[in-house]
Amino acid sequence: MNELIEETRKRRTYAIISHPDAGKTTLTEKLLLYGGAIRLAGSVKARKAQKHAVSDWMEIEKQRGISVTSSVLQFDYNGYRINILDTPGHQDFSEDTYRTLMAADSAVMLIDVAKGVEEQTKKLFYVCKQRGIPVFTFVNKLDRYGKNPFELMEEIENVLGIRAYPMNWPVGVDGDYQGVYNRKLARIELFEGKGNHGSTAMASKAGDVHDPEFKALLGESIHNALCEDIELLDMAGDQFDFAKVKSGELTPMFFGSAMTNFGVQSFLEEFLQLAPEPAPRLSSQGEIKPDGEEFSAFVFKIQANMNPAHRDRLAFIRICSGKFTRGMEVLHVQSGKPIKLAQPQQFLAQERAIIEEAYPGDIIGLFDPGVFGIGDTLCPLGRDFTFQDFPVFPPEQFARVQAKDTMKRKQFVKGMTQLTQEGAVQVFRQPDSAVESFVIGTVGSLQFEVLEYRLKNEYGVTIIMDRLPFGVARWLAGSEADIKAIKSMDSGLLVQDIKDRPVALINNEWSLNWIVERNPNIRFLTVPEDS
Ligand code: GDP
């Protein structure tokens, strides 16, 4: 097998999607623990530290002093090269969080056993679904009381519209689980002792479910209950069908506890076996296969350095095909210019390390002299194709912004244009507006502060920002006359996006339904039709 194919097959590039506090940071630490990247996971210490002040990765970096990046974390396990993509949550939830999923080949959906499917998880799940990214489920905090496992399966199906296939099943009683039963191997793994706060990999015992030793260990009633559950799952549940996982109809479901390490290692091992390797990507010239010899990649995130002295921007690319070598020259398709990739970066703790080579599935950072935009393609010189456009995500928070000092109009427009290109916010125009103002939309409120800060610090423009009372944006499809005469929009606002497509900004879902009913000739789309 050639080197490129071998390296590509080793790659597993995935994101962990969850609602804040479900345990993403803890699980990530534990995955690193098993990967040997750290010897002592620090959830105990981290818990005591001030939480959520910065992004989770930076938090881990500070706590552990280990090699993690601001956007991706790479480690090796059992012959796999794993890239975990960070999906910022908490107050820095933004479009970036969604766009990161474009670089993933699969996602791990982390659910708190007591809370079930929460709001942010839902949003991220739908993006995965829309993009055809297979989702694996890890139900966390099994060391605590929570919802019944059957109830959770039902909730996943009802709320997310995907069937769940339990790969393992908790053993014991709610709040006092003793281990997990692995359905494929028909084996029980029992965990011993809970006293060490999960700071080391946990010892476990494995054996056949009918092993008298297990029966004795579990006690008659727990053993019987487990056998009943398993029988029910086998009879009434779905068959495991990997094609359905790939097509988004089925999610393999695991139970465990990131904090006490319960079920984490077996999850990691099964997940790595099942999780897809880097997949072919669709381009304007057909499918680009990862093991094609020619290098190609796309930009999925641009991060500005907040330090005004440097002002450098970093473009994060996901390699789609071919081998990357430092210093190679490629075509940046959108500008039509050749670019030498001289200083590829990987982010190791506080330092940036230069890397020499990388393979499909890997994520690297490039210095951006201001040419890259989100979704841009890099391809071999002499070729000219683009990867599929990035989808537009429906913003949920809106504000009107204008320059406080009208003399600064030029810088204001320049700043807004560049920040839009970076994908920090979505910009809309109100066609008949008299003042030079923009309506901006975001998916998280931190973006407003970031915009204000950056316009001031990087462009010297102070802005006036008025939050608008809308919560829903819908792209409108229909005849121009119908859209112009749209009814019941008294409390809404009709605007245009940067491609001049009409968009209705509406207070809430309730008002939206009202408007939809009164405008049967117009279709209300959550994303523009051609994205
Ligand atoms: P994140 O916001 O998703 O990154 O969540 P964290 O990893 O910061 O965890 C949120 C809280 O849940 C912290 O107090 C963790 O210690 C706790 N936690 C995480 N995993 C578990 C678990 O398996 N069991 C219990 N009981 N608590 C957990």
Coordinates of C-alpha atoms and ligand atoms in Angstrom, one line a residue:
M1 CA 0.0 0.0 0.0
N2 CA 1.4 3.4 -0.8
E3 CA 2.2 5.9 2.0
L4 CA -0.7 8.2 1.1
I5 CA -3.4 5.6 1.3
E6 CA -1.9 4.2 4.5
E7 CA -1.8 7.6 6.1
T8 CA -5.3 8.5 5.0
R9 CA -6.8 5.3 6.3
K10 CA -5.2 6.1 9.7
R11 CA -7.0 9.4 10.0
R12 CA -10.1 10.0 12.0
T13 CA -11.3 13.6 12.0
Y14 CA -14.3 14.3 14.1
A15 CA -16.0 17.0 16.2
I16 CA -17.7 16.6 19.6
I17 CA -21.0 18.3 19.6
S18 CA -22.8 19.0 22.8
H19 CA -24.6 21.5 25.0
P20 CA -22.5 23.4 27.5
D21 CA -21.7 21.4 30.6
A22 CA -22.5 18.0 29.1
G23 CA -18.8 17.1 29.6
K24 CA -17.0 17.8 26.4
T25 CA -13.9 19.2 28.0
T26 CA -13.8 16.2 30.4
L27 CA -14.3 13.7 27.7
T28 CA -11.7 15.3 25.5
E29 CA -9.2 15.1 28.4
K30 CA -10.0 11.5 28.9
L31 CA -9.5 10.7 25.3
L32 CA -6.1 12.3 25.5
L33 CA -5.5 10.3 28.6
Y34 CA -6.0 7.1 26.8
G35 CA -4.1 8.3 23.8
G36 CA -1.2 8.8 26.1
A37 CA -1.0 12.5 25.5
I38 CA -1.3 13.2 29.2
R39 CA -0.7 10.9 32.1
L40 CA -3.0 12.4 34.6
A41 CA -6.2 13.9 33.4
G42 CA -7.1 17.0 35.3
S43 CA -10.8 17.2 35.7
V44 CA -10.6 17.6 39.4
K45 CA -8.2 20.5 39.2
A46 CA -10.0 22.0 36.2
R47 CA -13.3 22.0 37.9
K48 CA -11.9 24.2 40.6
A49 CA -10.5 26.7 38.2
Q50 CA -12.5 29.5 36.8
K51 CA -14.6 28.0 34.1
H52 CA -15.6 29.1 30.6
A53 CA -13.6 32.3 30.6
V54 CA -11.9 31.4 27.5
S55 CA -12.4 28.7 24.9
D56 CA -12.2 25.2 26.2
W57 CA -9.0 24.3 24.5
M58 CA -7.2 27.3 26.0
E59 CA -8.6 26.2 29.4
I60 CA -7.1 22.8 28.9
E61 CA -3.8 24.3 27.7
K62 CA -3.6 26.4 30.8
Q63 CA -4.5 23.7 33.2
R64 CA -2.4 21.0 31.7
G65 CA 0.3 22.6 29.8
I66 CA -0.2 20.0 27.1
S67 CA -0.1 20.3 23.3
V68 CA -3.5 21.3 22.2
T69 CA -4.4 23.7 19.5
S70 CA -7.0 26.4 19.4
S71 CA -9.0 24.7 16.7
V72 CA -7.9 21.1 16.5
L73 CA -6.3 18.6 18.8
Q74 CA -4.2 15.8 17.4
F75 CA -3.1 12.5 19.0
D76 CA -2.4 8.9 18.2
Y77 CA -4.2 5.9 19.5
N78 CA -3.9 2.2 18.4
G79 CA -2.4 3.1 15.1
Y80 CA -5.0 5.9 14.4
R81 CA -4.1 9.5 13.9
I82 CA -7.0 11.4 15.5
N83 CA -7.9 15.0 14.8
I84 CA -10.6 16.3 17.2
L85 CA -12.1 19.6 16.0
D86 CA -13.2 22.1 18.6
T87 CA -16.7 23.3 18.3
P88 CA -16.8 26.4 20.6
G89 CA -19.8 26.5 22.9
H90 CA -20.8 28.6 25.8
Q91 CA -20.8 32.3 25.1
D92 CA -18.5 31.9 22.1
F93 CA -21.0 29.8 20.2
S94 CA -21.0 31.3 16.7
E95 CA -21.2 30.4 13.1
D96 CA -17.6 29.1 13.5
T97 CA -19.0 26.4 15.6
Y98 CA -21.2 25.3 12.7
R99 CA -18.5 25.8 10.1
T100 CA -16.1 23.6 12.0
L101 CA -18.4 20.7 11.2
M102 CA -17.6 21.2 7.5
A103 CA -14.1 19.9 8.2
A104 CA -15.3 16.8 10.1
D105 CA -15.9 13.3 8.8
S106 CA -18.0 12.3 11.8
A107 CA -19.3 13.8 15.0
V108 CA -19.7 12.5 18.5
M109 CA -22.9 13.8 20.1
L110 CA -22.4 14.1 23.8
I111 CA -25.6 14.0 26.0
D112 CA -26.0 14.5 29.7
V113 CA -27.9 11.4 31.0
A114 CA -30.1 13.6 33.2
K115 CA -30.8 16.4 30.7
G116 CA -31.2 14.5 27.5
V117 CA -31.1 16.3 24.2
E118 CA -30.5 20.0 24.8
E119 CA -30.9 23.1 22.6
Q120 CA -27.3 23.6 21.4
T121 CA -27.0 19.9 20.7
K122 CA -30.1 20.0 18.6
K123 CA -28.8 22.8 16.4
L124 CA -25.4 21.2 15.9
F125 CA -27.1 17.8 15.2
Y126 CA -29.2 19.4 12.4
V127 CA -26.1 20.8 10.7
C128 CA -24.5 17.3 10.8
K129 CA -27.7 15.9 9.3
Q130 CA -27.9 18.4 6.6
R131 CA -24.3 17.8 5.6
G132 CA -24.5 14.0 5.8
I133 CA -22.0 13.7 8.7
P134 CA -22.5 10.4 10.6
V135 CA -23.3 11.0 14.3
F136 CA -22.2 8.8 17.2
T137 CA -23.9 9.3 20.6
F138 CA -22.2 9.2 23.9
V139 CA -24.5 9.4 26.9
N140 CA -22.4 10.9 29.7
K141 CA -22.6 11.1 33.5
L142 CA -23.8 7.6 34.0
D143 CA -22.3 7.8 37.5
R144 CA -25.3 10.0 38.4
Y145 CA -29.0 9.6 38.4
G146 CA -30.5 10.2 35.1
K147 CA -33.1 9.3 32.6
N148 CA -33.8 5.7 31.8
P149 CA -31.7 4.4 28.8
F150 CA -34.8 3.3 26.9
E151 CA -36.4 6.8 27.6
L152 CA -33.2 8.4 26.1
M153 CA -33.4 6.3 23.0
E154 CA -37.0 7.4 22.5
E155 CA -36.1 11.0 23.1
I156 CA -33.3 10.9 20.5
E157 CA -35.7 9.5 18.0
N158 CA -38.6 11.9 18.8
V159 CA -36.5 15.1 19.1
L160 CA -33.9 14.5 16.5
G161 CA -35.6 12.1 14.1
I162 CA -32.8 9.5 14.2
R163 CA -33.0 5.9 15.5
A164 CA -30.5 5.0 18.2
Y165 CA -28.7 1.7 18.3
P166 CA -27.1 1.0 21.8
M167 CA -23.7 -0.5 21.3
N168 CA -23.4 -1.0 25.0
W169 CA -25.9 -1.0 27.8
P170 CA -25.5 0.2 31.4
V171 CA -25.3 -2.6 34.0
G172 CA -26.7 -2.0 37.5
V173 CA -29.3 0.4 38.8
D174 CA -29.7 4.1 37.9
G175 CA -27.3 6.2 39.8
D176 CA -25.2 3.2 40.8
Y177 CA -24.1 1.6 37.5
Q178 CA -21.4 -1.0 37.8
G179 CA -20.3 -1.3 34.2
V180 CA -21.4 -1.7 30.6
Y181 CA -22.5 -4.7 28.6
N182 CA -21.0 -4.8 25.1
R183 CA -23.7 -6.1 22.7
K184 CA -21.4 -7.0 19.9
L185 CA -19.1 -9.1 22.0
A186 CA -21.8 -10.2 24.4
R187 CA -19.5 -9.3 27.2
I188 CA -19.8 -7.4 30.5
E189 CA -17.2 -4.9 31.5
L190 CA -17.3 -4.1 35.2
F191 CA -15.5 -1.1 36.6
E192 CA -13.8 -1.4 39.9
G193 CA -13.8 1.3 42.5
K194 CA -14.8 4.9 41.9
G195 CA -12.4 6.5 44.3
N196 CA -9.8 7.9 42.1
H197 CA -11.9 10.6 40.3
G198 CA -11.0 9.1 37.0
S199 CA -7.5 10.4 37.1
T200 CA -6.1 7.2 35.7
A201 CA -7.4 4.7 33.2
M202 CA -9.8 2.5 35.0
A203 CA -9.3 -1.2 35.6
S204 CA -12.1 -3.4 34.3
K205 CA -13.1 -7.0 34.1
A206 CA -14.5 -8.5 31.0
G207 CA -16.3 -11.7 30.5
D208 CA -19.4 -13.4 29.1
V209 CA -22.7 -12.2 30.3
H210 CA -23.7 -15.7 31.3
D211 CA -20.5 -16.2 33.3
P212 CA -21.5 -17.4 36.8
E213 CA -18.8 -15.1 38.2
F214 CA -20.6 -12.1 36.8
K215 CA -24.0 -13.3 38.0
A216 CA -22.5 -13.7 41.5
L217 CA -20.8 -10.3 41.3
L218 CA -23.9 -8.4 40.1
G219 CA -26.4 -10.3 42.1
E220 CA -29.4 -12.1 40.8
S221 CA -31.8 -9.2 40.3
I222 CA -29.4 -6.9 38.5
H223 CA -28.3 -9.8 36.3
N224 CA -31.8 -10.7 35.5
A225 CA -32.8 -7.1 34.7
L226 CA -29.8 -6.8 32.4
C227 CA -30.7 -10.1 30.6
E228 CA -34.2 -8.8 30.1
D229 CA -33.1 -5.4 28.7
I230 CA -30.7 -7.1 26.3
E231 CA -33.5 -9.5 25.1
L232 CA -35.8 -6.5 24.6
L233 CA -33.2 -4.6 22.6
D234 CA -32.4 -7.7 20.5
M235 CA -36.0 -8.4 19.7
A236 CA -37.6 -5.0 19.4
G237 CA -34.7 -2.7 18.6
D238 CA -33.1 -2.0 15.2
Q239 CA -30.5 -4.1 13.5
F240 CA -27.1 -2.6 13.4
D241 CA -26.7 -1.4 9.9
F242 CA -23.6 0.7 9.1
A243 CA -25.1 2.0 5.9
K244 CA -27.8 3.6 8.0
V245 CA -25.2 5.2 10.2
K246 CA -23.6 6.7 7.1
S247 CA -26.9 7.9 5.7
G248 CA -27.9 9.6 9.0
E249 CA -30.8 7.3 9.8
L250 CA -29.1 5.5 12.8
T251 CA -26.8 6.7 15.5
P252 CA -24.6 4.2 17.4
M253 CA -25.2 4.9 21.1
F254 CA -22.7 4.4 23.9
F255 CA -23.1 4.9 27.7
G256 CA -20.4 6.0 30.1
S257 CA -19.0 8.5 32.4
A258 CA -16.2 10.8 31.3
M259 CA -15.4 11.8 34.8
T260 CA -15.0 8.3 36.3
N261 CA -13.6 6.9 33.0
F262 CA -16.5 4.4 32.9
G263 CA -17.0 3.2 29.4
V264 CA -14.6 5.7 27.8
Q265 CA -11.9 3.4 26.5
S266 CA -14.3 0.9 25.0
F267 CA -16.2 3.8 23.4
L268 CA -13.0 5.2 21.9
E269 CA -11.9 1.8 20.5
E270 CA -15.3 0.9 19.0
F271 CA -15.8 4.5 17.7
L272 CA -12.4 4.5 16.0
Q273 CA -13.2 1.2 14.3
L274 CA -16.5 2.4 13.0
A275 CA -15.8 6.1 12.4
P276 CA -15.3 6.9 8.7
E277 CA -11.9 7.7 7.4
P278 CA -11.5 10.9 5.3
A279 CA -14.2 10.7 2.7
P280 CA -14.2 12.0 -0.9
R281 CA -15.4 15.6 -1.2
L282 CA -17.6 17.0 -3.9
S283 CA -16.0 19.7 -6.1
S284 CA -17.0 21.6 -9.2
Q285 CA -15.2 18.9 -11.2
G286 CA -16.7 15.9 -9.5
E287 CA -15.6 13.9 -6.5
I288 CA -12.1 14.5 -5.2
K289 CA -10.8 11.3 -3.6
P290 CA -8.5 11.6 -0.6
D291 CA -5.9 9.2 -1.9
G292 CA -5.6 11.1 -5.2
E293 CA -2.0 12.1 -5.6
E294 CA -2.8 15.8 -6.1
F295 CA -3.0 18.0 -3.0
S296 CA -6.3 19.9 -2.3
A297 CA -7.8 21.6 0.7
F298 CA -10.4 24.1 1.7
V299 CA -10.5 26.9 4.3
F300 CA -13.1 26.4 7.0
K301 CA -12.1 28.9 9.6
I302 CA -10.3 32.2 9.7
Q303 CA -9.0 33.4 13.0
A304 CA -7.8 36.9 13.5
N305 CA -5.1 37.6 15.9
M306 CA -6.6 39.9 18.5
N307 CA -3.2 41.4 19.1
P308 CA -3.3 44.7 17.1
A309 CA 0.5 44.8 17.0
H310 CA 0.5 41.8 14.7
R311 CA -2.8 41.9 12.9
D312 CA -2.1 38.5 11.4
R313 CA -4.9 36.3 10.4
L314 CA -4.8 32.5 10.3
A315 CA -6.6 30.4 7.9
F316 CA -7.4 26.9 9.0
I317 CA -7.5 24.4 6.2
R318 CA -8.7 20.8 6.0
I319 CA -6.7 18.7 3.7
C320 CA -9.0 16.8 1.3
S321 CA -6.5 14.9 -1.0
G322 CA -2.9 14.3 -1.6
K323 CA 0.1 14.8 0.6
F324 CA 0.9 18.3 2.0
T325 CA 4.6 19.3 2.2
R326 CA 5.9 22.5 3.6
G327 CA 6.8 25.1 1.0
M328 CA 4.6 23.5 -1.8
E329 CA 3.1 25.9 -4.3
V330 CA -0.7 25.6 -4.9
L331 CA -3.4 27.6 -6.6
H332 CA -5.7 29.7 -4.4
V333 CA -8.7 29.3 -6.7
Q334 CA -10.8 32.3 -5.6
S335 CA -8.0 34.8 -6.3
G336 CA -6.6 32.8 -9.2
K337 CA -3.1 33.3 -7.7
P338 CA -0.4 30.7 -6.9
I339 CA 0.5 30.6 -3.2
K340 CA 3.5 29.1 -1.5
L341 CA 2.6 27.4 1.7
A342 CA 5.7 28.3 3.4
Q343 CA 4.8 28.4 7.1
P344 CA 2.2 25.8 7.8
Q345 CA 1.4 25.8 11.5
Q346 CA 0.3 23.4 14.0
F347 CA -0.6 24.8 17.4
L348 CA 1.3 23.3 20.2
A349 CA 0.4 24.8 23.6
Q350 CA 1.4 28.5 23.5
E351 CA 3.9 27.9 20.7
R352 CA 3.3 27.5 17.1
A353 CA 5.2 24.6 15.5
I354 CA 6.0 24.5 11.8
I355 CA 5.0 21.2 10.3
E356 CA 6.7 19.5 7.4
E357 CA 4.0 17.3 6.1
A358 CA 0.4 16.4 6.6
Y359 CA -2.3 14.1 5.0
P360 CA -5.9 14.1 4.1
G361 CA -8.1 14.6 7.2
D362 CA -5.4 16.8 8.9
I363 CA -6.1 20.4 9.8
I364 CA -3.3 23.0 9.5
G365 CA -3.1 26.7 10.0
L366 CA -1.7 29.1 7.4
F367 CA -0.7 32.7 7.7
D368 CA -3.3 34.6 5.8
P369 CA -2.1 37.8 4.2
G370 CA -5.7 38.7 3.7
V371 CA -6.5 36.6 0.7
F372 CA -8.4 33.8 2.2
G373 CA -12.1 33.6 2.7
I374 CA -14.3 30.9 4.3
G375 CA -14.8 28.0 2.0
D376 CA -12.0 28.9 -0.4
T377 CA -10.2 26.1 -2.3
L378 CA -6.6 25.3 -2.6
C379 CA -5.7 23.0 -5.5
P380 CA -2.7 22.0 -7.6
L381 CA -1.3 24.5 -10.0
G382 CA -2.7 23.9 -13.4
R383 CA -6.0 22.7 -12.1
D384 CA -9.0 24.8 -11.3
F385 CA -11.8 23.4 -9.2
T386 CA -13.7 24.6 -6.2
F387 CA -15.1 22.6 -3.3
Q388 CA -18.8 22.9 -2.6
D389 CA -19.9 26.3 -1.1
F390 CA -20.2 26.5 2.6
P391 CA -23.8 26.7 3.7
V392 CA -25.2 29.9 5.2
F393 CA -26.5 29.3 8.7
P394 CA -29.7 31.0 9.9
P395 CA -28.7 33.8 12.3
E396 CA -30.8 34.2 15.4
Q397 CA -29.7 37.5 16.8
F398 CA -29.7 40.8 15.1
A399 CA -28.5 44.4 15.4
R400 CA -28.3 47.5 13.4
V401 CA -24.9 49.1 13.2
Q402 CA -23.6 52.4 12.0
A403 CA -20.5 54.5 12.4
K404 CA -20.7 57.0 15.2
D405 CA -18.6 59.5 13.3
T406 CA -19.9 59.8 9.7
M407 CA -16.4 61.0 8.6
K408 CA -15.2 57.4 9.3
R409 CA -17.7 56.0 6.8
K410 CA -15.0 54.6 4.5
Q411 CA -13.1 52.7 7.3
F412 CA -16.5 51.5 8.6
V413 CA -17.5 50.0 5.2
K414 CA -14.0 48.5 4.8
G415 CA -14.0 46.9 8.2
M416 CA -17.5 45.5 7.8
T417 CA -16.6 44.1 4.4
Q418 CA -13.5 42.4 5.7
L419 CA -15.1 41.0 8.8
T420 CA -18.0 39.7 6.7
Q421 CA -15.5 38.0 4.5
E422 CA -13.9 36.4 7.5
G423 CA -17.4 35.1 8.4
A424 CA -17.6 36.8 11.8
V425 CA -21.1 38.1 11.1
Q426 CA -23.7 37.9 8.4
V427 CA -24.5 41.3 6.8
F428 CA -27.9 42.4 5.5
R429 CA -28.9 45.7 3.9
Q430 CA -32.2 47.4 4.2
P431 CA -32.8 48.6 0.6
D432 CA -34.6 51.8 1.5
S433 CA -32.6 52.8 4.5
A434 CA -31.5 56.5 4.5
V435 CA -28.4 56.2 6.7
E436 CA -25.4 54.2 6.0
S437 CA -26.1 51.3 8.3
F438 CA -26.0 47.5 8.2
V439 CA -28.2 45.0 9.8
I440 CA -26.0 42.2 11.1
G441 CA -27.0 38.7 12.1
T442 CA -25.2 36.2 14.2
V443 CA -25.9 32.8 15.9
G444 CA -24.3 33.8 19.2
S445 CA -24.3 37.2 21.0
L446 CA -20.5 37.2 21.7
Q447 CA -20.1 38.0 18.0
F448 CA -21.6 41.5 18.5
E449 CA -19.0 42.3 21.1
V450 CA -16.2 40.9 18.9
L451 CA -17.4 43.0 16.0
E452 CA -17.5 46.2 18.1
Y453 CA -14.1 45.6 19.6
R454 CA -12.5 44.8 16.3
L455 CA -13.9 47.7 14.4
K456 CA -12.6 50.0 17.0
N457 CA -9.2 48.4 17.4
E458 CA -8.4 47.4 13.9
Y459 CA -10.2 50.1 11.9
G460 CA -10.5 52.9 14.4
V461 CA -14.3 53.1 14.1
T462 CA -16.6 53.5 17.0
I463 CA -20.0 52.1 16.2
I464 CA -23.5 52.7 17.4
M465 CA -25.2 49.3 17.7
D466 CA -28.9 48.8 18.3
R467 CA -30.1 45.3 19.0
L468 CA -33.1 44.4 17.0
P469 CA -36.0 42.3 18.4
F470 CA -35.8 39.5 15.9
G471 CA -35.1 35.9 16.5
V472 CA -35.7 34.2 13.2
A473 CA -34.4 34.8 9.6
R474 CA -36.0 33.3 6.6
W475 CA -34.9 33.5 3.0
L476 CA -37.8 34.2 0.7
A477 CA -38.5 32.3 -2.5
G478 CA -41.4 33.4 -4.8
S479 CA -42.2 36.0 -7.4
E480 CA -40.8 39.5 -6.9
A481 CA -44.3 40.9 -6.8
D482 CA -45.4 38.5 -4.1
I483 CA -42.3 39.2 -2.0
K484 CA -42.8 43.0 -2.3
A485 CA -46.4 42.7 -1.3
I486 CA -45.6 40.3 1.6
K487 CA -48.4 40.4 4.2
S488 CA -48.4 40.7 8.0
M489 CA -44.8 41.8 8.2
D490 CA -45.7 44.9 10.3
S491 CA -43.4 43.9 13.2
G492 CA -40.8 42.2 10.9
L493 CA -38.2 43.6 8.6
L494 CA -37.5 42.9 4.9
V495 CA -33.8 43.0 4.1
Q496 CA -31.4 41.6 1.5
D497 CA -28.3 39.5 2.1
I498 CA -25.0 40.2 0.4
K499 CA -26.1 38.4 -2.7
D500 CA -29.2 40.6 -2.9
R501 CA -31.5 37.7 -1.9
P502 CA -34.6 38.8 0.0
V503 CA -34.7 37.8 3.7
A504 CA -37.4 38.3 6.3
L505 CA -36.4 39.0 9.9
I506 CA -39.2 38.0 12.2
N507 CA -39.7 38.2 16.0
N508 CA -40.2 34.5 16.8
E509 CA -41.4 31.2 15.5
W510 CA -45.0 32.1 16.4
S511 CA -45.0 35.2 14.3
L512 CA -43.3 33.3 11.6
N513 CA -46.2 30.8 11.4
W514 CA -48.7 33.6 11.3
I515 CA -46.9 35.2 8.4
V516 CA -46.3 31.9 6.6
E517 CA -50.1 31.2 6.7
R518 CA -50.9 34.5 5.2
N519 CA -48.5 34.3 2.3
P520 CA -49.2 31.0 0.6
N521 CA -47.3 32.0 -2.5
I522 CA -44.0 32.6 -0.7
R523 CA -41.7 29.9 0.5
F524 CA -39.8 30.6 3.7
L525 CA -36.4 28.9 3.8
T526 CA -34.0 28.5 6.7
V527 CA -31.1 28.6 4.3
P528 CA -30.9 30.2 0.8
E529 CA -31.9 27.9 -2.0
D530 CA -28.6 27.7 -3.8
S531 CA -26.4 27.2 -0.7
Ligands
GDP1 P1 -18.4 21.1 28.8 O1 -19.0 22.4 29.1 O2 -19.2 20.3 27.9 O3 -17.0 21.2 28.3 O4 -18.4 20.3 30.2 P2 -17.2 20.0 31.2 O5 -16.3 18.9 30.7 O6 -16.6 21.3 31.6 O7 -18.1 19.4 32.4 C1 -19.1 20.1 33.0 C2 -19.3 19.6 34.4 O8 -19.8 18.3 34.4 C3 -18.0 19.6 35.2 O9 -18.3 20.0 36.5 C4 -17.6 18.2 35.1 O10 -16.7 17.8 36.2 C5 -18.9 17.5 35.1 N1 -18.8 16.2 34.5 C6 -18.2 15.9 33.3 N2 -18.4 14.5 33.0 C7 -19.0 14.0 34.1 C8 -19.4 12.7 34.4 O11 -19.2 11.7 33.7 N3 -20.0 12.5 35.6 C9 -20.3 13.6 36.5 N4 -20.9 13.3 37.6 N5 -19.9 14.8 36.2 C10 -19.3 15.0 35.0

